[in-house]
Coordinates of C-alpha atoms (C1' of nucleotides) in Angstrom, one line a residue:
Chain A
M1 CA 78.1 -8.8 19.5
S2 CA 80.2 -7.7 22.4
W3 CA 79.8 -4.9 24.8
T4 CA 82.3 -2.4 23.7
D5 CA 82.8 0.8 25.6
E6 CA 80.8 2.7 23.1
R7 CA 77.9 0.3 23.3
I8 CA 78.0 0.4 27.0
A9 CA 78.0 4.2 26.9
T10 CA 75.1 4.3 24.7
L11 CA 73.3 1.8 26.9
K12 CA 73.9 3.9 29.9
K13 CA 72.9 7.1 28.3
M14 CA 69.7 5.8 26.9
W15 CA 68.8 3.9 30.0
E16 CA 69.3 6.8 32.3
G17 CA 67.5 9.0 29.8
G18 CA 64.4 6.9 30.1
A19 CA 64.5 4.9 27.0
T20 CA 63.1 1.5 27.2
A21 CA 65.2 -1.6 27.0
S22 CA 63.5 -2.5 23.7
Q23 CA 64.4 0.9 22.2
I24 CA 68.0 0.5 23.4
A25 CA 68.3 -2.9 22.1
D26 CA 66.9 -1.8 18.8
E27 CA 69.2 1.1 18.6
L28 CA 72.3 -0.9 19.5
G29 CA 71.4 -3.7 17.2
G30 CA 72.6 -7.2 17.6
V31 CA 71.3 -7.6 21.1
S32 CA 68.0 -8.5 22.5
R33 CA 66.0 -6.6 25.0
N34 CA 66.9 -9.1 27.7
A35 CA 70.6 -8.6 26.9
V36 CA 70.2 -4.9 27.5
I37 CA 68.4 -5.4 30.7
G38 CA 70.8 -7.9 31.9
K39 CA 73.7 -5.7 31.0
A40 CA 72.1 -2.7 32.7
H41 CA 71.8 -4.7 35.9
R42 CA 75.3 -5.9 35.7
L43 CA 76.4 -2.3 35.3
G44 CA 74.5 -1.5 38.4
L45 CA 72.1 0.9 36.9
K46 CA 68.9 -0.7 37.5
A47 CA 66.1 1.0 39.3
R48 CA 63.6 2.5 37.0
P49 CA 59.9 2.4 37.1
S50 CA 59.2 -1.2 36.5
P51 CA 55.7 -2.5 36.2
V52 CA 56.5 -5.4 38.4
K53 CA 58.5 -3.8 41.1
A54 CA 56.0 -1.0 41.7
N55 CA 54.4 -3.5 44.0
D56 CA 55.1 -2.8 47.6
K57 CA 53.0 -5.5 49.2
K58 CA 54.8 -7.6 51.7
A59 CA 53.6 -11.1 51.1
A60 CA 55.0 -12.6 54.2
A61 CA 55.6 -16.2 53.6
K62 CA 55.5 -16.5 49.9
K63 CA 55.7 -19.8 48.2
P64 CA 59.0 -20.5 46.6
A65 CA 58.7 -19.1 43.1
V66 CA 58.7 -22.3 41.2
K67 CA 58.5 -22.4 37.6
A68 CA 57.0 -25.3 35.7
A69 CA 59.4 -24.9 32.9
P70 CA 58.2 -27.0 30.1
K71 CA 61.2 -26.3 27.9
K72 CA 64.0 -26.5 30.3
P73 CA 65.4 -29.7 31.7
A74 CA 65.8 -28.0 35.0
V75 CA 66.1 -29.7 38.2
K76 CA 63.2 -27.9 39.7
A77 CA 60.7 -29.5 41.8
A78 CA 57.4 -28.6 43.3
P79 CA 55.2 -27.8 40.3
K80 CA 53.1 -24.8 40.4
P81 CA 49.4 -25.2 41.3
A82 CA 46.8 -24.5 38.7
E83 CA 46.1 -21.0 37.7
K84 CA 42.9 -19.3 38.7
P85 CA 40.8 -18.1 35.9
I86 CA 40.6 -14.4 35.8
A87 CA 38.1 -12.3 34.0
K88 CA 39.6 -9.5 32.0
P89 CA 37.6 -6.5 31.0
A90 CA 38.1 -4.9 27.7
P91 CA 41.5 -3.4 27.8
K92 CA 41.8 0.2 26.7
A93 CA 45.2 0.8 25.3
E94 CA 46.0 3.9 23.3
E95 CA 49.3 5.5 23.3
P96 CA 51.0 7.0 20.3
R97 CA 54.5 5.7 20.2
A98 CA 55.7 6.5 16.8
A99 CA 56.9 10.0 16.0
T100 CA 54.4 11.0 13.5
A101 CA 52.9 14.3 14.0
A102 CA 51.6 16.0 11.0
S103 CA 49.7 18.4 12.9
S104 CA 47.9 21.2 11.1
S105 CA 48.2 23.6 14.0
V106 CA 50.5 26.5 13.8
P107 CA 54.0 26.0 15.1
S108 CA 53.3 27.9 18.3
Q109 CA 54.4 26.7 21.7
P110 CA 51.6 24.6 23.0
V111 CA 50.6 24.8 26.6
P112 CA 53.6 24.7 28.8
N113 CA 54.0 21.2 30.2
P114 CA 52.4 21.3 33.6
T115 CA 54.2 18.2 34.6
P116 CA 57.9 18.8 33.9
D117 CA 58.9 15.6 35.7
L118 CA 58.1 13.5 32.8
P119 CA 60.7 11.1 31.6
K120 CA 63.0 12.8 29.3
I121 CA 63.4 11.4 25.9
V122 CA 67.0 11.0 24.9
S123 CA 68.4 11.2 21.5
V124 CA 71.2 8.8 21.0
G125 CA 72.5 8.2 17.6
P126 CA 73.8 5.2 15.9
G127 CA 77.0 3.9 17.3
G128 CA 76.7 5.9 20.5
F129 CA 78.2 9.3 20.0
L130 CA 80.0 10.1 23.1
R131 CA 83.2 10.5 21.3
Q132 CA 84.3 13.3 19.2
G133 CA 87.6 11.9 18.1
P134 CA 89.7 8.8 18.7
G135 CA 91.9 10.5 21.2
D136 CA 90.1 13.2 23.1
Q137 CA 87.9 12.3 25.9
Q138 CA 84.5 13.7 25.1
A139 CA 84.8 17.3 25.7
P140 CA 81.2 17.8 26.6
I141 CA 79.7 19.0 23.5
P142 CA 78.7 22.5 23.6
P143 CA 76.8 24.0 26.3
A144 CA 73.4 22.9 25.5
P145 CA 72.0 23.4 29.0
P146 CA 69.3 25.8 28.0
R147 CA 67.3 23.0 26.6
R148 CA 63.7 22.5 27.3
L149 CA 62.2 19.2 28.1
V150 CA 61.2 17.5 25.0
P151 CA 57.5 16.8 25.2
A152 CA 56.3 13.2 24.8
K153 CA 55.0 14.2 21.4
P154 CA 57.3 15.6 18.9
S155 CA 57.6 19.3 19.1
P156 CA 56.7 21.4 16.0
E157 CA 60.3 22.2 15.4
I158 CA 61.2 18.6 14.6
A159 CA 57.9 17.4 13.3
D160 CA 59.2 17.1 9.8
K161 CA 62.6 16.0 10.7
T162 CA 64.0 12.6 11.0
S163 CA 64.1 11.6 14.6
L164 CA 65.7 8.6 16.3
L165 CA 62.5 6.8 15.9
D166 CA 62.3 7.5 12.2
L167 CA 65.5 5.7 11.5
S168 CA 65.3 2.8 9.2
D169 CA 67.5 1.0 6.8
K170 CA 66.3 3.2 4.0
V171 CA 67.1 6.6 5.4
C172 CA 70.4 8.4 5.9
R173 CA 71.5 8.1 9.5
W174 CA 73.9 11.0 9.4
P175 CA 73.3 13.0 12.6
M176 CA 72.4 16.7 12.2
G177 CA 73.3 18.9 15.1
H178 CA 74.1 17.5 18.5
P179 CA 72.1 15.1 20.7
G180 CA 70.2 16.8 23.3
E181 CA 69.5 19.8 21.3
P182 CA 65.9 20.4 20.6
D183 CA 66.3 20.2 16.8
F184 CA 68.7 17.3 16.8
H185 CA 67.7 15.0 14.0
F186 CA 69.1 12.8 11.3
C187 CA 69.6 13.5 7.6
G188 CA 66.8 11.2 6.6
E189 CA 67.6 11.2 2.9
A190 CA 67.3 8.0 0.9
V191 CA 70.4 6.0 1.5
N192 CA 73.0 5.1 -0.9
P193 CA 72.1 1.5 -1.4
G194 CA 74.2 -0.6 0.7
F195 CA 75.3 2.2 3.0
P196 CA 73.8 3.7 6.1
Y197 CA 74.0 7.2 4.6
C198 CA 72.8 9.0 1.7
V199 CA 75.1 9.6 -1.2
E200 CA 76.2 13.0 0.0
H201 CA 77.1 11.8 3.5
C202 CA 78.7 8.6 2.2
G203 CA 81.1 11.0 0.6
R204 CA 81.8 12.4 4.0
A205 CA 82.0 9.1 5.8
Y206 CA 84.0 7.2 3.4
Q207 CA 87.0 8.9 1.9
A208 CA 89.6 7.4 -0.3
Q209 CA 93.0 7.1 1.1
L210 CA 95.3 9.6 -0.5
P211 CA 98.9 9.1 -1.0
R212 CA 101.1 9.9 1.9
G213 CA 101.8 13.5 2.3
A214 CA 98.7 14.5 0.4
R215 CA 96.3 13.7 3.2
R216 CA 93.5 16.0 3.7
P217 CA 92.4 17.2 7.1
P218 CA 90.6 14.7 9.3
P219 CA 87.4 13.7 7.8
P220 CA 84.4 14.6 9.9
L221 CA 83.2 11.3 11.0
P222 CA 80.0 11.2 12.8
F223 CA 80.0 10.2 16.4
G224 CA 81.7 6.8 16.7
G225 CA 81.5 6.2 13.0
P226 CA 79.0 4.2 11.0
R227 CA 77.3 1.4 12.7
V228 CA 78.1 -2.1 11.7
R229 CA 75.2 -4.4 11.7
Chain B
dC1 C1' 47.4 -10.2 23.3
dC2 C1' 50.8 -6.4 23.6
dC3 C1' 54.2 -4.0 26.4
dT4 C1' 57.5 -3.3 30.5
dG5 C1' 61.6 -4.5 33.8
dA6 C1' 63.4 -8.3 37.1
dT7 C1' 65.3 -12.6 37.9
dT8 C1' 67.2 -17.0 37.2
dC9 C1' 70.5 -20.0 35.6
dG10 C1' 73.0 -22.7 32.0
dC11 C1' 76.7 -21.5 29.3
Chain C
dG1 C1' 80.0 -12.0 32.0
dC2 C1' 76.4 -13.0 28.9
dG3 C1' 71.6 -13.5 27.6
dA4 C1' 67.5 -16.8 26.7
dA5 C1' 63.9 -18.2 29.3
dT6 C1' 61.0 -17.1 32.5
dC7 C1' 58.3 -14.3 35.8
dA8 C1' 55.1 -10.8 36.8
dG9 C1' 52.7 -6.3 36.6
dG10 C1' 50.4 -2.8 33.4

DNA sequence: CCCTGATTCGC
DNA sequence: GCGAATCAGG
């Protein structure tokens, strides 16, 4: 899989939007998390809260980072000394990551987010939809500035809609609305077997070639067209 | 263990 | 330029 302009655009958008490398890799398909990170660096858009880099200690004379690579025939020398045993307390990990929310509470606006500086969660669709048509440079899709930060948990409005995280091989990936909008989601219907869309949207995505002169107006392809995996 | 991003380095 | 292997922190 090569890095096309579209894929790079998707990478940038998601990376800058705070999506993790894994999410991006999964979304793009055909690439690994490492590939995404590597590409991001080559694009010059690194810098994001990294667990490792958060460290600010200045270890003056640090030993050369040697790796005792057991699998690589590297020419490295100076084996790494033995590790020191460390006691690890019971880890407490608990963070809902999937977008499942069936909350029974009324769809009222919960408490306003007191910390609006949370990482925004971006909605980037299949194929990377920065393009509206083959020719025209993305005329920035409608003014969707008045958008609120999407909370970490799905908001009530989209609780029952197919979000980016709900995409699978079995649901229709046809985008509904525009990315960035609070209610942006995906069709979510059962797919037409063998296609990324449901029957209805397959009809929109794939149209028979009509004889010359009898062409219909441009078919409304989704952003960038169907993904090819 | 899992996750994360950063870095290295052979290709 | 690419990305697997590796490192290293949470």
